[in-house]
């Protein structure tokens, strides 16, 4: 019985791209061109098919490949040249080095753990420092190092806040750049029933619990959250959240509307679209006042009263409240007034003080800078920028120490009546803004549910 086998062996594989290509050829040959039968021992090699060929011997039978035969064209295999295959193997064998910054870590220590020599570490640190203040490096940031196929570092990436990455490429020269993600803001709405504390009720309702601080700051002198809240009150919240294209959230959520219904009275708060944190408070649909917190979106890190001093370790009276925020964050006046002092006050560091009438003064301490042109005697409005967050004086981290004094005596800024004014806006416009905001809340709430 005559057999017609086409077998691509080792010699032809070398002429093509290797054993992988050979196996692919056998698997992809049309089934009707292959006839397989049990091997039969031959006394002598069969004659070449159609002319001279290459004789290839196998373990069980010889095979003949015509010299004129050309394997089909496989573009994918043509692209996988030996050098590229080697590069692929090396790349897979050398994954990026990644590390999350922990307390006590320094950039130099982290880069040394990535097997980077001292000279390169210095150059990388300088390139990063051009784009980012390395004093702001803190736990939670991420550092990664990518490598070339020969094992040398090619790129260093420092991932900081809000999806921002500082990237240093290491080619002929070491160059840094800041990569800011393309982000968008989406609106969310929550409607919940208050039972227990505002904080716990927000948390149970899937609304950022940090909003409890904002509500306490703005309504704390009007609503007694312990006695006035008996349970069952309605609380509506509308807020914005910045998200990246992959859906991950960055930055802090910001409220744009809140409504607390106590039965007899309904308090509503509308935050302006401007980036100053100013809010208008309504009582039963009528304007009650406007307020402007000193630092938008900041975290309340220390309250008024006796506390253990974070540096000296002893118990001392804390005469204000502290807001933790990134260095350089704008600080706004909380009410209209006149600048009465700009300068340095011992442990307070750089300070701006504003006089409100004859008996009330607000103090803003630990500032890193004051706007050019700001001077004693200048009149400021609620929400107007009067400085930037810093850590001057006795401070352990960037923050604003905010203080309110009446007749020279410090009072609790969150417990007493907050400074407010309704003189900087038109009441007709305010009513229209409230109605538009209510409609927007209902629309977003329906979309969310």
Coordinates of C-alpha atoms in Angstrom, one line a residue:
X1 CA 0.0 0.0 0.0
X2 CA 1.4 3.4 -0.9
X3 CA 1.4 6.1 1.7
X4 CA 1.3 9.8 1.0
X5 CA 2.5 11.6 4.2
X6 CA 3.6 15.2 4.5
X7 CA 5.6 15.6 7.7
X8 CA 7.5 18.8 8.5
X9 CA 10.5 17.8 10.6
X10 CA 13.3 19.4 12.4
X11 CA 15.3 20.6 9.4
X12 CA 12.4 22.5 7.8
X13 CA 11.4 23.9 11.2
X14 CA 14.8 25.6 11.5
X15 CA 14.3 27.1 8.1
X16 CA 10.9 28.5 9.2
X17 CA 10.4 29.8 12.8
X18 CA 10.8 26.8 15.0
X19 CA 8.9 23.9 16.3
X20 CA 5.8 26.1 17.1
X21 CA 5.4 26.9 13.5
X22 CA 5.8 23.3 12.5
X23 CA 3.0 22.2 14.8
X24 CA 0.8 25.0 13.5
X25 CA 1.4 23.9 9.9
X26 CA 0.4 20.3 10.7
X27 CA -2.7 21.3 12.6
X28 CA -3.9 23.8 10.0
X29 CA -3.3 21.6 6.9
X30 CA -6.7 20.8 5.2
X31 CA -7.9 17.4 6.5
X32 CA -8.6 16.1 3.0
X33 CA -4.9 16.3 2.0
X34 CA -3.8 14.1 4.9
X35 CA -4.2 10.3 4.8
X36 CA -3.1 8.5 7.8
X37 CA -2.5 4.7 8.0
X38 CA -0.6 2.4 10.1
X39 CA 3.2 2.7 9.5
X40 CA 4.7 0.1 7.3
X41 CA 8.4 -0.6 7.2
X42 CA 10.0 0.1 3.8
X43 CA 12.9 -1.6 2.3
X44 CA 14.1 1.5 0.5
X45 CA 13.1 5.1 0.4
X46 CA 10.3 5.9 -2.0
X47 CA 10.9 7.9 -5.1
X48 CA 10.6 11.7 -4.7
X49 CA 7.2 13.1 -5.6
X50 CA 7.5 15.2 -8.6
X51 CA 11.3 15.6 -8.6
X52 CA 14.2 15.9 -6.3
X53 CA 13.4 16.5 -2.7
X54 CA 14.8 16.3 0.8
X55 CA 14.8 13.0 2.5
X56 CA 13.9 13.1 6.2
X57 CA 14.0 9.9 8.2
X58 CA 11.7 9.3 11.2
X59 CA 11.7 6.7 13.9
X60 CA 9.0 4.6 12.2
X61 CA 9.0 5.6 8.6
X62 CA 10.8 7.9 6.1
X63 CA 9.1 11.0 4.7
X64 CA 9.7 13.0 1.6
X65 CA 9.2 16.8 1.2
X66 CA 9.3 18.1 -2.3
X67 CA 11.9 20.7 -2.9
X68 CA 9.3 22.9 -4.5
X69 CA 7.1 22.9 -1.5
X70 CA 6.7 26.2 0.3
X71 CA 4.9 26.5 3.6
X72 CA 2.0 28.9 3.8
X73 CA 2.6 32.4 4.9
X74 CA 1.9 33.0 8.6
X75 CA 2.1 36.8 9.3
X76 CA 1.8 36.3 13.1
X77 CA 4.8 34.1 13.2
X78 CA 6.8 36.3 10.9
X79 CA 6.4 39.1 13.5
X80 CA 7.6 36.9 16.3
X81 CA 11.3 37.1 15.3
X82 CA 13.8 35.5 17.6
X83 CA 15.0 38.8 19.0
X84 CA 11.4 39.8 19.8
X85 CA 10.7 36.5 21.4
X86 CA 13.8 36.9 23.5
X87 CA 12.6 40.4 24.5
X88 CA 9.2 39.1 25.4
X89 CA 10.7 36.3 27.6
X90 CA 12.9 38.9 29.3
X91 CA 10.1 41.3 29.9
X92 CA 8.0 38.6 31.4
X93 CA 10.9 37.6 33.6
X94 CA 11.3 41.2 34.9
X95 CA 8.0 42.5 36.1
X96 CA 7.7 46.1 37.4
X97 CA 8.8 46.7 41.0
X98 CA 5.9 48.2 43.0
X99 CA 5.6 49.4 46.6
X100 CA 3.0 51.3 48.7
X101 CA 4.5 54.0 50.8
X102 CA 4.4 53.2 54.5
X103 CA 5.1 55.3 57.6
X104 CA 8.8 56.0 57.9
X105 CA 9.6 55.3 54.2
X106 CA 11.7 57.8 52.3
X107 CA 12.0 58.0 48.5
X108 CA 15.7 57.1 48.6
X109 CA 15.1 54.0 50.7
X110 CA 12.3 52.9 48.4
X111 CA 14.4 53.3 45.2
X112 CA 17.3 51.5 46.8
X113 CA 15.0 48.5 47.4
X114 CA 14.3 48.5 43.7
X115 CA 18.1 47.9 43.2
X116 CA 18.8 51.4 41.9
X117 CA 22.3 52.8 42.4
X118 CA 22.9 56.0 44.3
X119 CA 23.7 58.2 41.4
X120 CA 20.5 57.1 39.6
X121 CA 18.4 57.5 42.7
X122 CA 19.6 61.1 43.1
X123 CA 18.8 62.0 39.5
X124 CA 15.3 60.4 39.8
X125 CA 14.6 62.3 43.0
X126 CA 15.6 65.6 41.4
X127 CA 13.3 64.9 38.4
X128 CA 10.4 64.0 40.7
X129 CA 11.0 67.1 42.9
X130 CA 10.7 69.4 39.9
X131 CA 7.1 68.1 39.4
X132 CA 6.1 67.4 43.0
X133 CA 7.0 68.5 46.5
X134 CA 8.5 65.4 48.0
X135 CA 7.8 66.6 51.5
X136 CA 4.2 65.7 50.7
X137 CA 5.1 62.0 50.2
X138 CA 3.0 60.1 52.7
X139 CA 1.6 56.6 53.4
X140 CA -0.8 55.3 50.7
X141 CA 1.1 56.8 47.8
X142 CA 2.5 54.2 45.4
X143 CA 5.9 53.9 43.7
X144 CA 6.7 51.7 40.8
X145 CA 9.8 51.0 38.7
X146 CA 9.7 49.6 35.1
X147 CA 12.7 47.9 33.6
X148 CA 14.2 47.4 30.1
X149 CA 14.9 43.9 28.8
X150 CA 18.5 44.1 30.1
X151 CA 17.2 44.7 33.6
X152 CA 18.1 48.4 33.8
X153 CA 15.3 50.8 35.1
X154 CA 13.4 52.7 32.3
X155 CA 10.6 54.5 34.1
X156 CA 9.7 55.5 37.7
X157 CA 6.1 56.4 38.5
X158 CA 4.9 58.0 41.7
X159 CA 1.1 57.8 42.2
X160 CA -0.1 60.5 44.5
X161 CA -3.5 62.0 45.3
X162 CA -6.6 61.9 43.1
X163 CA -5.1 59.7 40.5
X164 CA -2.2 62.1 39.6
X165 CA 1.0 60.3 38.6
X166 CA 4.5 61.8 38.5
X167 CA 6.4 59.9 35.8
X168 CA 10.2 59.9 35.3
X169 CA 11.5 58.4 32.1
X170 CA 15.2 57.3 31.9
X171 CA 16.5 57.4 28.4
X172 CA 19.4 59.5 27.2
X173 CA 18.3 62.0 29.8
X174 CA 16.1 61.7 32.9
X175 CA 12.9 63.7 32.5
X176 CA 9.9 64.0 34.7
X177 CA 6.3 64.9 33.9
X178 CA 2.9 65.1 35.7
X179 CA 0.1 62.9 34.3
X180 CA -3.3 64.2 35.4
X181 CA -6.2 61.8 34.8
X182 CA -9.2 62.8 32.8
X183 CA -11.9 63.0 35.5
X184 CA -15.5 64.0 35.6
X185 CA -18.0 64.8 38.4
X186 CA -21.2 62.9 38.8
X187 CA -24.1 63.8 41.1
X188 CA -25.6 61.5 43.6
X189 CA -28.6 61.8 45.9
X190 CA -29.7 60.1 49.1
X191 CA -33.0 60.3 51.1
X192 CA -32.9 58.8 54.6
X193 CA -34.6 58.8 57.9
X194 CA -32.6 60.0 60.9
X195 CA -32.4 57.5 63.8
X196 CA -29.7 58.1 66.3
X197 CA -26.8 60.4 65.3
X198 CA -26.6 62.2 62.0
X199 CA -23.3 60.5 61.4
X200 CA -24.7 57.0 61.9
X201 CA -27.8 57.8 59.9
X202 CA -25.8 59.0 56.9
X203 CA -23.5 55.9 57.1
X204 CA -26.5 53.5 57.2
X205 CA -28.1 55.4 54.2
X206 CA -25.0 55.0 52.0
X207 CA -24.2 58.7 52.1
X208 CA -20.7 59.9 53.0
X209 CA -20.7 60.2 56.8
X210 CA -18.2 63.0 56.8
X211 CA -21.2 65.3 55.8
X212 CA -22.2 65.2 59.4
X213 CA -19.4 67.6 60.2
X214 CA -20.6 70.1 57.6
X215 CA -24.2 69.9 58.9
X216 CA -23.0 70.4 62.5
X217 CA -20.9 73.4 61.5
X218 CA -23.6 75.1 59.6
X219 CA -26.7 74.2 61.7
X220 CA -25.1 73.6 65.1
X221 CA -26.1 76.9 66.5
X222 CA -29.7 76.6 65.3
X223 CA -30.5 72.9 65.7
X224 CA -29.7 71.0 68.8
X225 CA -28.8 67.6 67.3
X226 CA -29.3 65.9 70.7
X227 CA -32.6 67.3 71.8
X228 CA -34.3 68.3 68.5
X229 CA -33.7 65.0 66.8
X230 CA -36.2 62.5 68.3
X231 CA -36.0 60.0 65.5
X232 CA -37.9 59.7 62.2
X233 CA -36.8 63.0 60.8
X234 CA -36.2 63.2 57.0
X235 CA -32.8 64.2 55.6
X236 CA -32.1 64.7 51.9
X237 CA -28.6 65.0 50.6
X238 CA -27.3 65.9 47.1
X239 CA -23.6 65.7 46.4
X240 CA -21.0 65.5 43.7
X241 CA -18.2 62.9 43.4
X242 CA -15.2 63.1 41.1
X243 CA -14.6 59.8 39.2
X244 CA -12.0 58.6 36.8
X245 CA -12.9 56.9 33.5
X246 CA -12.6 53.4 35.1
X247 CA -15.2 54.4 37.7
X248 CA -12.8 54.8 40.7
X249 CA -13.5 57.7 43.0
X250 CA -11.0 60.5 43.7
X251 CA -11.0 63.4 46.0
X252 CA -13.6 64.2 48.6
X253 CA -17.3 64.2 47.9
X254 CA -18.9 67.7 48.2
X255 CA -22.4 68.4 49.2
X256 CA -24.5 70.8 47.1
X257 CA -27.8 70.5 48.9
X258 CA -29.1 69.3 52.2
X259 CA -32.7 69.4 53.7
X260 CA -33.4 68.5 57.3
X261 CA -37.2 68.3 58.0
X262 CA -37.9 68.5 61.8
X263 CA -41.7 68.5 61.3
X264 CA -42.5 72.1 62.3
X265 CA -39.4 73.5 60.6
X266 CA -37.4 72.6 57.5
X267 CA -33.8 73.7 57.2
X268 CA -32.3 73.6 53.7
X269 CA -28.7 74.4 52.7
X270 CA -27.5 75.2 49.2
X271 CA -23.9 75.4 48.4
X272 CA -22.9 77.7 45.5
X273 CA -21.3 76.3 42.4
X274 CA -18.2 78.6 42.9
X275 CA -15.2 76.9 44.4
X276 CA -15.4 78.7 47.8
X277 CA -17.6 76.5 50.0
X278 CA -20.1 79.3 50.6
X279 CA -23.6 78.2 51.5
X280 CA -27.0 79.7 51.9
X281 CA -29.2 78.5 54.7
X282 CA -33.0 78.6 54.3
X283 CA -35.7 78.2 57.0
X284 CA -39.1 77.1 55.6
X285 CA -38.1 78.4 52.2
X286 CA -36.9 81.8 53.4
X287 CA -33.3 82.9 53.5
X288 CA -31.9 82.6 57.0
X289 CA -28.3 83.4 56.4
X290 CA -25.2 82.6 54.4
X291 CA -22.1 80.9 55.8
X292 CA -18.6 80.2 54.4
X293 CA -16.4 77.6 56.0
X294 CA -12.7 78.5 56.1
X295 CA -11.4 75.5 54.1
X296 CA -13.6 73.7 51.5
X297 CA -13.7 69.9 51.8
X298 CA -11.2 69.8 54.7
X299 CA -11.3 67.2 57.4
X300 CA -12.0 68.4 61.0
X301 CA -8.9 67.0 62.8
X302 CA -9.2 68.6 66.2
X303 CA -12.0 70.3 68.1
X304 CA -12.3 73.1 70.7
X305 CA -11.5 72.3 74.3
X306 CA -8.9 70.5 76.5
X307 CA -6.7 68.1 74.7
X308 CA -3.2 66.5 74.9
X309 CA -0.9 68.7 72.9
X310 CA 0.4 66.8 69.9
X311 CA 4.0 68.2 70.3
X312 CA 4.5 69.1 74.0
X313 CA 2.5 66.1 75.3
X314 CA 0.7 67.9 78.2
X315 CA -3.0 68.8 78.5
X316 CA -3.7 72.3 77.2
X317 CA -6.7 74.3 76.1
X318 CA -7.2 74.2 72.4
X319 CA -8.8 77.6 71.6
X320 CA -10.1 76.8 68.1
X321 CA -10.6 74.0 65.7
X322 CA -8.2 72.4 63.2
X323 CA -8.9 71.5 59.6
X324 CA -6.5 69.1 58.0
X325 CA -5.9 69.9 54.3
X326 CA -3.1 69.8 51.8
X327 CA -0.5 72.5 51.9
X328 CA -1.6 75.4 49.6
X329 CA -5.3 74.8 49.9
X330 CA -7.1 78.1 49.8
X331 CA -8.5 79.5 53.1
X332 CA -11.6 81.7 53.0
X333 CA -13.0 84.3 55.4
X334 CA -16.0 82.9 57.2
X335 CA -17.8 86.3 57.3
X336 CA -17.5 89.9 56.1
X337 CA -15.1 92.0 58.0
X338 CA -11.8 94.0 57.9
X339 CA -8.3 92.6 58.1
X340 CA -6.9 93.6 61.5
X341 CA -3.6 91.7 61.5
X342 CA -1.2 89.9 59.1
X343 CA 2.0 88.5 60.5
X344 CA 3.7 86.0 62.8
X345 CA 2.4 85.0 66.2
X346 CA 4.7 82.6 68.0
X347 CA 3.3 79.0 67.8
X348 CA 0.5 80.1 65.5
X349 CA 3.0 80.8 62.8
X350 CA 1.8 83.0 59.9
X351 CA -1.6 84.5 60.9
X352 CA -4.4 86.5 59.4
X353 CA -7.0 88.1 61.7
X354 CA -10.3 89.6 60.7
X355 CA -12.4 91.9 62.8
X356 CA -16.2 91.5 62.5
X357 CA -17.9 94.5 64.2
X358 CA -16.6 95.8 67.5
X359 CA -16.4 92.6 69.5
X360 CA -15.8 89.6 67.3
X361 CA -12.6 88.5 65.6
X362 CA -11.6 85.4 63.6
X363 CA -8.0 84.1 63.5
X364 CA -6.5 81.9 60.7
X365 CA -3.2 80.3 61.7
X366 CA -0.3 78.1 60.4
X367 CA -0.7 79.7 56.9
X368 CA 1.9 79.1 54.2
X369 CA 1.1 82.3 52.3
X370 CA -1.1 85.3 52.1
X371 CA -2.5 86.7 48.8
X372 CA -0.4 89.5 47.3
X373 CA -2.1 92.8 47.9
X374 CA -3.8 91.7 51.1
X375 CA -3.2 94.2 53.8
X376 CA -4.4 95.4 57.2
X377 CA -7.5 97.5 56.8
X378 CA -8.8 95.7 53.6
X379 CA -12.4 94.8 53.6
X380 CA -13.2 91.1 52.8
X381 CA -16.4 89.2 52.1
X382 CA -17.6 85.8 53.2
X383 CA -15.8 83.2 51.1
X384 CA -13.0 85.5 49.9
X385 CA -9.6 83.9 49.9
X386 CA -7.3 85.3 52.6
X387 CA -4.5 82.8 52.7
X388 CA -3.3 79.2 52.1
X389 CA -3.0 76.2 54.3
X390 CA 0.5 75.6 55.7
X391 CA 2.3 74.2 58.7
X392 CA 4.1 77.3 60.0
X393 CA 4.6 77.7 63.8
X394 CA 3.9 74.8 66.1
X395 CA 2.3 72.3 63.7
X396 CA 2.8 68.6 63.0
X397 CA 1.3 68.6 59.5
X398 CA -0.4 71.1 57.1
X399 CA -3.6 72.4 58.6
X400 CA -5.6 75.4 59.4
X401 CA -6.1 76.5 63.0
X402 CA -9.4 78.4 63.0
X403 CA -10.4 80.5 66.0
X404 CA -13.3 82.8 66.9
X405 CA -12.9 85.3 69.8
X406 CA -15.7 87.4 71.3
X407 CA -14.4 90.3 73.5
X408 CA -11.0 88.6 73.4
X409 CA -12.4 85.3 74.8
X410 CA -12.1 82.2 72.5
X411 CA -15.5 80.4 71.8
X412 CA -16.2 77.1 70.2
X413 CA -16.6 77.8 66.4
X414 CA -18.8 74.7 66.1
X415 CA -20.9 75.2 69.2
X416 CA -21.7 78.9 69.2
X417 CA -23.6 80.9 66.5
X418 CA -21.5 80.9 63.4
X419 CA -20.6 84.2 61.7
X420 CA -23.1 84.8 58.9
X421 CA -24.4 87.4 56.6
X422 CA -27.2 87.7 54.0
X423 CA -26.0 91.0 52.6
X424 CA -24.0 89.6 49.6
X425 CA -26.7 88.3 47.4
X426 CA -30.2 89.0 46.0
X427 CA -33.0 87.2 47.9
X428 CA -35.1 86.8 44.7
X429 CA -32.1 85.0 43.1
X430 CA -31.7 82.9 46.2
X431 CA -35.3 81.7 46.0
X432 CA -34.9 80.7 42.4
X433 CA -31.7 78.9 43.2
X434 CA -33.4 76.9 46.0
X435 CA -36.2 75.8 43.6
X436 CA -33.8 74.8 40.9
X437 CA -31.7 72.8 43.4
X438 CA -34.8 71.0 44.8
X439 CA -35.8 70.0 41.3
X440 CA -32.2 68.7 40.6
X441 CA -32.3 66.7 43.8
X442 CA -35.5 64.9 42.8
X443 CA -34.2 64.2 39.3
X444 CA -30.9 62.7 40.5
X445 CA -32.7 60.7 43.2
X446 CA -35.0 59.1 40.6
X447 CA -32.0 58.3 38.4
X448 CA -30.2 56.7 41.3
X449 CA -33.2 54.5 42.2

